[in-house]
Tab-separated table of C-alpha atoms in Angstrom:
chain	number	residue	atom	x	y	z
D	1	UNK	CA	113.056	85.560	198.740
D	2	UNK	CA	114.188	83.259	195.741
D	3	UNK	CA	113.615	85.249	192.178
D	4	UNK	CA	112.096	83.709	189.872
D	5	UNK	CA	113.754	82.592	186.635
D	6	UNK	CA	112.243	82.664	183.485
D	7	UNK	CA	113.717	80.537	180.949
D	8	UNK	CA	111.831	78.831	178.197
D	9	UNK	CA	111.939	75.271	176.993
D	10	UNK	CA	114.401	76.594	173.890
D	11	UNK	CA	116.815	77.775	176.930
D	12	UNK	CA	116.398	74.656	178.824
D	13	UNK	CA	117.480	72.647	175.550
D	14	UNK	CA	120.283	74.819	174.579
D	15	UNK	CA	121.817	74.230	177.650
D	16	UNK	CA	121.401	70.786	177.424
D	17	UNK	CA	122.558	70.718	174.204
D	18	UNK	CA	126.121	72.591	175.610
D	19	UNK	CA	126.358	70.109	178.164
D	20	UNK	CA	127.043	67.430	175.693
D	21	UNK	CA	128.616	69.497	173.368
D	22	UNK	CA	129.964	72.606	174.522
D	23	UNK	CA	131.903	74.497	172.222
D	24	UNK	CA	129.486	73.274	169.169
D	25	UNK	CA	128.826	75.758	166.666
D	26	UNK	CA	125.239	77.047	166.263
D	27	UNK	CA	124.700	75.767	163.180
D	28	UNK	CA	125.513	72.408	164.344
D	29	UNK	CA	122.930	72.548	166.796
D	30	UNK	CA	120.396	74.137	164.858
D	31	UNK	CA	118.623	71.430	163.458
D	32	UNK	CA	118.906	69.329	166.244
D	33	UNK	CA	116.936	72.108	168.212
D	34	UNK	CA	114.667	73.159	165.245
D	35	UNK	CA	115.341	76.828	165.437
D	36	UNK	CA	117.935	78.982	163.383
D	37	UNK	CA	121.160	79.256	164.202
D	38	UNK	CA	120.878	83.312	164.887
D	39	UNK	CA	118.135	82.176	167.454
D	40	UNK	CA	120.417	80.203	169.620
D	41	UNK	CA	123.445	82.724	169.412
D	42	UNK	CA	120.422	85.220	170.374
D	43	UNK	CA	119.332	82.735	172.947
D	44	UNK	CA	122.899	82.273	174.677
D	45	UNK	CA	123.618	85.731	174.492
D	46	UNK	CA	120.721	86.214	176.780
D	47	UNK	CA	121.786	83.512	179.226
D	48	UNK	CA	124.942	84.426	179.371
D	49	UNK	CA	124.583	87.966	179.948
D	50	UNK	CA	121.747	87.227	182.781
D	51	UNK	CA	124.309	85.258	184.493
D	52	UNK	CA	122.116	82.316	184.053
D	53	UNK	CA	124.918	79.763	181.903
D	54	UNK	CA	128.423	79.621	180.987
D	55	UNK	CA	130.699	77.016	179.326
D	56	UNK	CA	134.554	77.258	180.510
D	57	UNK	CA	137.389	74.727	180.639
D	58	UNK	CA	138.219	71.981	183.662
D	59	UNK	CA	140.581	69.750	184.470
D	60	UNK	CA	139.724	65.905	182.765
D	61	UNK	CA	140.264	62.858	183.407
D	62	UNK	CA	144.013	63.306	183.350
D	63	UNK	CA	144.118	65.493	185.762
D	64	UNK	CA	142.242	62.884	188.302
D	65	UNK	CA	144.564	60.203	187.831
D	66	UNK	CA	148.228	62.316	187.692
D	67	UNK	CA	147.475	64.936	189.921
D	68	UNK	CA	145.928	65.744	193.852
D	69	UNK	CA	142.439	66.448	194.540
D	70	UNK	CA	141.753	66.592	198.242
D	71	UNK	CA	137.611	68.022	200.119
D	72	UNK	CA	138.907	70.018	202.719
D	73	UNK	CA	136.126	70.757	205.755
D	74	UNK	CA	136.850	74.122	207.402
D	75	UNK	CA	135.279	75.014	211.078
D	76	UNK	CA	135.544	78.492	211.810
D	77	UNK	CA	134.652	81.512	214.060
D	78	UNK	CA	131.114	82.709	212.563
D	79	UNK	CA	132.420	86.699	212.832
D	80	UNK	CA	135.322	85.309	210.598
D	81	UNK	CA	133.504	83.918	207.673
D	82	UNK	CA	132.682	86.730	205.409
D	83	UNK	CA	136.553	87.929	205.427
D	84	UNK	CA	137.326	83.957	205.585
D	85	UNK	CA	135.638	83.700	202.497
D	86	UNK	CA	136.815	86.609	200.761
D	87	UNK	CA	140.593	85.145	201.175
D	88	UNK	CA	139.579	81.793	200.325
D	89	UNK	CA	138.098	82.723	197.197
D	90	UNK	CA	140.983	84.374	196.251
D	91	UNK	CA	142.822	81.019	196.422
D	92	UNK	CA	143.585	79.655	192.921
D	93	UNK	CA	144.062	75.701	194.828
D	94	UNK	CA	140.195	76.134	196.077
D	95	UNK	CA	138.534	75.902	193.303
D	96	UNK	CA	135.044	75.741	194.708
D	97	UNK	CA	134.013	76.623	198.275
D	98	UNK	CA	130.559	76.189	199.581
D	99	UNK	CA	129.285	77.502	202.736
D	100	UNK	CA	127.474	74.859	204.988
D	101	UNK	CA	124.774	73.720	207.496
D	102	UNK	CA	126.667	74.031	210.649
D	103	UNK	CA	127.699	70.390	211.521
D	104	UNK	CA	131.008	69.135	211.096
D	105	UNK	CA	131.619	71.543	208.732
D	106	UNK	CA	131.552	75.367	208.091
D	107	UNK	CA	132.890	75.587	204.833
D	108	UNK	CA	133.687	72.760	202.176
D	109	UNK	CA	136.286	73.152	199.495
D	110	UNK	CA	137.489	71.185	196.933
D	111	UNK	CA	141.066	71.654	196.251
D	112	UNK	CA	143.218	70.957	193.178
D	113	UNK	CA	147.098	70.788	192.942
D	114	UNK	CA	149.324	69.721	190.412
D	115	UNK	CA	151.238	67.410	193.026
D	116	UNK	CA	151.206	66.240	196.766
D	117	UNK	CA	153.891	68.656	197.436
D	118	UNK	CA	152.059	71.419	195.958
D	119	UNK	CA	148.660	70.201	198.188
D	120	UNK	CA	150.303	69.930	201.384
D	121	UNK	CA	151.497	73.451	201.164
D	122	UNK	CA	148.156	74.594	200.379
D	123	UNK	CA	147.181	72.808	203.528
D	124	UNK	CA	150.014	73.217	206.124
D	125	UNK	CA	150.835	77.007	204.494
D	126	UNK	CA	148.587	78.402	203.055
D	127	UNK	CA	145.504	78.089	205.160
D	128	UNK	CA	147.726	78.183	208.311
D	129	UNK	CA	147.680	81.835	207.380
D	130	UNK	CA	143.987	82.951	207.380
D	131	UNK	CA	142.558	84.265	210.651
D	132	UNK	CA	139.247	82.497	211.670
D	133	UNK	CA	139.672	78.995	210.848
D	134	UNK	CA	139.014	76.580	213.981
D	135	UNK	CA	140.163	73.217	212.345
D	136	UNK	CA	141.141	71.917	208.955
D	137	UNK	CA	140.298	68.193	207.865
D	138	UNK	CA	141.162	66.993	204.358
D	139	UNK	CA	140.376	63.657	202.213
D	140	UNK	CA	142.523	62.923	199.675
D	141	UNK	CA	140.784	61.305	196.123
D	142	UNK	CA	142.027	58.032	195.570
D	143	UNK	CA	139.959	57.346	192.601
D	144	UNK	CA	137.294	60.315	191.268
D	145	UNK	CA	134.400	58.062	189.796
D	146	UNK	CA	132.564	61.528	188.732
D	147	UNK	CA	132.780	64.541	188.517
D	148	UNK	CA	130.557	67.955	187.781
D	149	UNK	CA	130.387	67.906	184.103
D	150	UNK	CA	128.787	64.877	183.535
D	151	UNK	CA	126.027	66.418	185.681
D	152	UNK	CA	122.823	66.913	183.289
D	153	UNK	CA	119.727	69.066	182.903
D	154	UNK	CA	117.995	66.273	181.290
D	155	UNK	CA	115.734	68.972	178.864
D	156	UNK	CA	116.450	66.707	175.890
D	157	UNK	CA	114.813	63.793	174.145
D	158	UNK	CA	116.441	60.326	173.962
D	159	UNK	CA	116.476	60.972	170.136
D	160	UNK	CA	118.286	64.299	170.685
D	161	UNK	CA	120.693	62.947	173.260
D	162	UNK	CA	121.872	60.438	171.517
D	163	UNK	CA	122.431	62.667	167.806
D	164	UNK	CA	124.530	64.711	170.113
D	165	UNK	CA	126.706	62.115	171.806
D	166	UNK	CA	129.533	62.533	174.350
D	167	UNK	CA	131.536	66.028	174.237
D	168	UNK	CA	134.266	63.779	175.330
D	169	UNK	CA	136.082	61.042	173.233
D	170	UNK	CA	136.446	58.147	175.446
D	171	UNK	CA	140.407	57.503	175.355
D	172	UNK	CA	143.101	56.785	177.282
D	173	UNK	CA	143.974	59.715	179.444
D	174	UNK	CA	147.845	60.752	178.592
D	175	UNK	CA	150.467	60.245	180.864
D	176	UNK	CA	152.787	63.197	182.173
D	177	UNK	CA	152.018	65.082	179.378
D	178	UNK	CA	154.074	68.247	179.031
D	179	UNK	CA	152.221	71.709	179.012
D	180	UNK	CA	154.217	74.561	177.059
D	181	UNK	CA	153.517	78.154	177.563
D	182	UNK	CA	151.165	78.327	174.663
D	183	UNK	CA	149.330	75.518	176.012
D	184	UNK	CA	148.706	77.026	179.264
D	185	UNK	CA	148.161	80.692	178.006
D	186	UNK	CA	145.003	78.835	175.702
D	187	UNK	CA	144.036	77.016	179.484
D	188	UNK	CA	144.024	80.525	180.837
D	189	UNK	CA	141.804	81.639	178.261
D	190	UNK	CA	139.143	79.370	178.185
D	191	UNK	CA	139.230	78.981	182.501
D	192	UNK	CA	137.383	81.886	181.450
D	193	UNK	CA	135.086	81.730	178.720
D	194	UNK	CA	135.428	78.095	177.077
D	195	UNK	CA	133.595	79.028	173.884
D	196	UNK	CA	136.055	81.667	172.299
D	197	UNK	CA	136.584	80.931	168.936
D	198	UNK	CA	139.328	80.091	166.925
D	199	UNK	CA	140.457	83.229	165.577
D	200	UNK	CA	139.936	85.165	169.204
D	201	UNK	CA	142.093	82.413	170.570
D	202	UNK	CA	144.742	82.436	168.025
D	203	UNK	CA	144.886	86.486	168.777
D	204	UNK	CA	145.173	86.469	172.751
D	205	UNK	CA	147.674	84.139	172.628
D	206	UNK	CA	149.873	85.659	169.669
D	207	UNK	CA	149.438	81.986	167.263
D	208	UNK	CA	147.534	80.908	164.716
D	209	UNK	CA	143.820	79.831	164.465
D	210	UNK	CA	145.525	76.217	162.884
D	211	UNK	CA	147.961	75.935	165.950
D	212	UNK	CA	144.986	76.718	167.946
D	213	UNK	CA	142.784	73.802	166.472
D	214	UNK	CA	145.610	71.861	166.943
D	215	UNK	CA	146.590	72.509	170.812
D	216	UNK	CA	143.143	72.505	171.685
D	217	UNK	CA	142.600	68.367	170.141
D	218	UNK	CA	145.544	67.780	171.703
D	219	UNK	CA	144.244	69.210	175.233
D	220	UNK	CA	141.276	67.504	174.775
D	221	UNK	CA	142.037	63.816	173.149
D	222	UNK	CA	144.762	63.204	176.141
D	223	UNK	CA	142.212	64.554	178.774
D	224	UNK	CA	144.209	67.222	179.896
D	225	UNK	CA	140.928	69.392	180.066
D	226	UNK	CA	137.347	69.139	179.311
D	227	UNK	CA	134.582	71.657	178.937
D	228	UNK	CA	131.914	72.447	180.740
D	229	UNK	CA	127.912	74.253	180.419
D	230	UNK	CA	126.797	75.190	184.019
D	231	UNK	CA	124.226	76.979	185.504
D	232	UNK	CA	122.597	79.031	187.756
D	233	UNK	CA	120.878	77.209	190.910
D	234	UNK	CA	117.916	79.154	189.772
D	235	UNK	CA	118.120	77.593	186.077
D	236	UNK	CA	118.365	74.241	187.422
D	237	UNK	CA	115.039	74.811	190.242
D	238	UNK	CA	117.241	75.505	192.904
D	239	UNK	CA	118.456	72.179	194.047
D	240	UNK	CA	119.902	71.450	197.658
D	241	UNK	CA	123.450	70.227	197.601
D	242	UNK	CA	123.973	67.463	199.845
D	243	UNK	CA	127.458	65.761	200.219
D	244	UNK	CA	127.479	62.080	201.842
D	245	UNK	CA	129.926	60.797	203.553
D	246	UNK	CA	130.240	56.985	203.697
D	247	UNK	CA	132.048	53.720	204.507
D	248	UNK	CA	132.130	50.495	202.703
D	249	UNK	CA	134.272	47.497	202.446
D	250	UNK	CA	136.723	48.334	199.981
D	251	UNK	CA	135.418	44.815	197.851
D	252	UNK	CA	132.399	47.066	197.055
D	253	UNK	CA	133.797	50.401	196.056
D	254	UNK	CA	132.539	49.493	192.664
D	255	UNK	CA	129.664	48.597	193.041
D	256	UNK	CA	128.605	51.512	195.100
D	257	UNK	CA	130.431	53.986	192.146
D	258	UNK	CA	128.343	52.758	189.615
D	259	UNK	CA	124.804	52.931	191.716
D	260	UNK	CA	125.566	56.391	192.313
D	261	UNK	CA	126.682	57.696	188.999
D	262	UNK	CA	123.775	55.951	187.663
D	263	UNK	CA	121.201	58.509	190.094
D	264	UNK	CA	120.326	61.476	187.768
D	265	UNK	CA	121.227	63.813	190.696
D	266	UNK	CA	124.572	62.888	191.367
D	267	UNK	CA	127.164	65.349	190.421
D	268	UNK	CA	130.330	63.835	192.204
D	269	UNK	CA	132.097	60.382	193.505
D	270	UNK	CA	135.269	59.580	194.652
D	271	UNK	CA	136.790	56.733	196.674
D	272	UNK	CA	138.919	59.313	199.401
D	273	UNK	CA	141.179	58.705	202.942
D	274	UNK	CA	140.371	59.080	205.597
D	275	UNK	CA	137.173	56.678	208.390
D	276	UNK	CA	134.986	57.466	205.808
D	277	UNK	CA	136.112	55.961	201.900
D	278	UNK	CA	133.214	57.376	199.754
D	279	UNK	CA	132.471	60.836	199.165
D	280	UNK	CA	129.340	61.768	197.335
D	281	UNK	CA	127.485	65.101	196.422
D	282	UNK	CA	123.946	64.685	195.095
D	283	UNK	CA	121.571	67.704	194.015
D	284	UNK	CA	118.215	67.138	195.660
D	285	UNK	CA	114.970	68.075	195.276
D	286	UNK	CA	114.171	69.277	198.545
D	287	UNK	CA	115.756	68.648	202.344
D	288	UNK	CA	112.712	65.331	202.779
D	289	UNK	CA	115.365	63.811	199.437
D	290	UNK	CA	117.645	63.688	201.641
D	291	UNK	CA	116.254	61.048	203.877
D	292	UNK	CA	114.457	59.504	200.851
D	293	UNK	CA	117.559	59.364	198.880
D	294	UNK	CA	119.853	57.613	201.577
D	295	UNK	CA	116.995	55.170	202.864
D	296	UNK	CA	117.086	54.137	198.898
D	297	UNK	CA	120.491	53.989	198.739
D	298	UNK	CA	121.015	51.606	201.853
D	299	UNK	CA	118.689	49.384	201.131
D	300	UNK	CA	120.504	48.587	197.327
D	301	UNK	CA	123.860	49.128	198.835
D	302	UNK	CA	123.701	47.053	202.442
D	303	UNK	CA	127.100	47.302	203.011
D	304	UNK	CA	127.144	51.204	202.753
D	305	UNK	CA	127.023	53.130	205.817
D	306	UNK	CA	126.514	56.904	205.389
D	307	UNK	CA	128.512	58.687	208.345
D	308	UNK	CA	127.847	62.160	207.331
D	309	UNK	CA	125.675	64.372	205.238
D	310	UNK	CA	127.004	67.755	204.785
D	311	UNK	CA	124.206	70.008	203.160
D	312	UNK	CA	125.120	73.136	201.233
D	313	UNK	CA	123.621	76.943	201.850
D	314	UNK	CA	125.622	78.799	199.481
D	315	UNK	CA	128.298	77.775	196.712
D	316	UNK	CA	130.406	80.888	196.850
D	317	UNK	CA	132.710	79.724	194.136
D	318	UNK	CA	132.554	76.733	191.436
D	319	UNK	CA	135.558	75.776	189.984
D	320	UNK	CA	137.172	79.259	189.783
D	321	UNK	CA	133.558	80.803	189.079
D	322	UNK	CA	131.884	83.162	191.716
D	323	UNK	CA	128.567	83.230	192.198
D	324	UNK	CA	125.813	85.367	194.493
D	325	UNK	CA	123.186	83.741	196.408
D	326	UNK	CA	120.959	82.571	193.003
D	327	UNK	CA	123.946	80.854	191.995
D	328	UNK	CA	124.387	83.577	188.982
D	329	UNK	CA	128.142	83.722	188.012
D	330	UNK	CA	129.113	87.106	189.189
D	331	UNK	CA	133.217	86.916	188.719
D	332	UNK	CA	136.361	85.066	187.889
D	333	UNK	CA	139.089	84.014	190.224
D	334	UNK	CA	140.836	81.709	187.340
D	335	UNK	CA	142.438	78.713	188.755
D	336	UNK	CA	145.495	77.109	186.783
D	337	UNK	CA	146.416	73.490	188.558
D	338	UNK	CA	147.674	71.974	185.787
C-alpha cells in the first residue's frame, strides 16, 4: 500500500519556491511566502529529513551540447534484476535507472559521459560485464530540448512565480570550458547536497568563502551545472512515468519540442538516433493519461507517430540519488561526468 504524505500548502510552496530558486536564502523567500524565515529553515529541515525534497547540482545546458547523453533500454533475466540493479546503481555513467513495465524494456537508464569515447566504453565495457542482461539498445541525444529541472510543482501563484524568476540566467552556454580540481571538488560537494553554504563549502574544499562565490557564478553563468529541488513521488501525488517513443519528419522536430515542453507534465525531450527520433518522458496522472495524453498529442502533432511507450514501476536512482519504492531519497551514489 502507498503511504500517505502529509505535507501542507507552506511545504508545497517552499518547494516550489526551490525549484525556481534553489539555493535562495530564507530570508529571500520569506516574504514572498509570508512566513518567517526560521519557519521555512524549520519547514525544509522537515522535508529534508523525511526524505520528502532535496536540492543538489546537475549537469546544464553545457553539458547537453559538449558532452554524450545516450537512454539505454536493458532486457534482462527477471532472477537477475535485483543484483542487476544493485551493480547498475553503483555505476557513476547511469545516472538514473528506472525499472519498467515489461515490454521492450526491463530497465531504462539514462547515461552521461564526458565524451563518445568515454560512452562507448560504458556501453561495449562496462555493461558487457554484468551477469543478467539479455540485450542492450542505446539512443544517443542529438539535441536535449528539456530536461528534469525545469519540471514544476506548480504550488505557486502567477504573482509569486514571476517575483521569483528563472534560477537560471539565460546565456550562452561556454564552450570547452576547463574544470580545475577545485572546481570539481565544489561539483562533488553539491552532487550531494546543493544548498551548502558558503563558508561549509569554502571548508571542504580547503578555499575561501570569496573563491567559493566566485567558482560557483562561474559554474553557473557558463552552464556548466545547474541546481535542482526534487521530490518524492509521494510529494508530487505519485505520478506514473511514461516515456514515448516517436518518429517525425525531421522538418518538424521543432515544432513537436515546443508542444511538449509546453505540457505541464513533461519532464524530458530530446531529438535521439536511432527508428525512432523523439524521446519523451511525461508524468501522468494515472495509466487512462496515457491514452488521453497521446490521442491529444496526435491530433496537434499529425505528423508524430508514437512507436513506443515505456511506463515506469520504480525509479531506483535519479541522477545519482537513490530512492525506495515512495520515491524518498534513501542514498548517494555521486556521479561526476563532467
Amino acid at each position: 500500500m502507498r503511504e500517505t504524505v502529509t505535507a501542507s500548502e507552506l511545504d508545497l510552496a517552499l518547494v516550489n519556491a526551490l525549484q525556481l530558486r534553489p539555493r535562495a536564502s530564507w530570508s529571500e523567500l520569506s516574504p514572498l511566502l509570508g512566513v518567517t524565515a526560521g519557519t521555512l529553515a524549520r519547514r525544509w529541515d522537515r522535508l529534508t529529513r523525511e526524505a520528502l525534497a532535496w536540492v543538489y547540482a546537475a549537469p546544464g545546458r553545457e553539458f547537453t551540447r559538449n558532452r554524450c547523453t545516450a537512454f539505454v533500454l536493458l532486457r534482462c533475466l527477471p532472477q537477475e534484476r535485483a543484483r542487476l540493479l544493485a551493480r547498475l546503481s553503483a555505476l557513476p555513467e547511469a545516472v538514473t535507472i528506472e525499472v519498467t513495465a515489461p515490454g521492450s524494456s526491463d530497465l531504462l537508464l539514462d547515461v552521461l559521459a564526458p565524451d563518445l569515447p568515454s560512452l562507448s566504453r560504458f556501453l561495449t565495457r562496462e555493461l558487457d560485464q554484468l551477469p543478467g542482461i539479455v540485450s542492450v539498445s542505446a539512443l544517443f541525444a542529438t539535441s536535449l530540448y528539456v530536461e528534469g529541472s525545469r519540471w514544476r510543482l506548480r504550488s505557486l501563484d502567477p504573482s509569486q512565480m514571476t517575483a521569483l524568476g528563472s534560477a537560471t540566467a539565460a546565456q550562452e552556454p561556454a564552450r570547452g570550458l576547463e574544470l580545475d580540481p577545485v572546481d570539481r571538488a565544489l561539483l562533488g560537494e553539491l552532487v550531494r547536497d546543493g544548498r551548502l553554504g558558503l563558508a561549509e563549502l569554502a571548508e571542504r574544499t580547503d578555499t575561501s568563502p570569496p573563491t567559493v562565490r566566485r567558482r560557483l557564478r562561474r559554474l553557473t553563468d557558463s552552464a556548466v551545472l545547474t541546481f535542482r529541488c526534487d521530490i518524492a513521488s509521494a510529494l508530487a501525488g505519485h505520478p506514473v512515468p511514461v516515456s514515448l517513443l516517436g518518429r517525425v519528419p525531421a522538418r518538424d522536430i521543432g515544432t513537436v519540442h515546443r508542444t511538449l515542453a509546453a505540457l505541464p507534465e513533461c519532464r524530458l525531450v530530446a531529438a535521439v538516433t536511432g527508428p525512432a527520433n523523439i524521446f519523451a518522458t511525461l508524468w501522468v496522472h494515472d495509466l487512462g493519461d496515457i491514452q488521453r495524453r497521446e490521442t491529444a498529442l496526435c491530433a496537434r502533432l499529425p505528423t508524430l507517430t508514437v512507436t513506443d511507450r515505456i511506463v515506469g514501476l520504480h525509479t531506483v536512482k535519479r541522477m545519482g540519488h537513490l530512492l525506495d519504492e515512495e520515491g524518498r531519497r534513501v542514498g548517494i551514489e555521486p556521479i561526476s561526468p563532467w
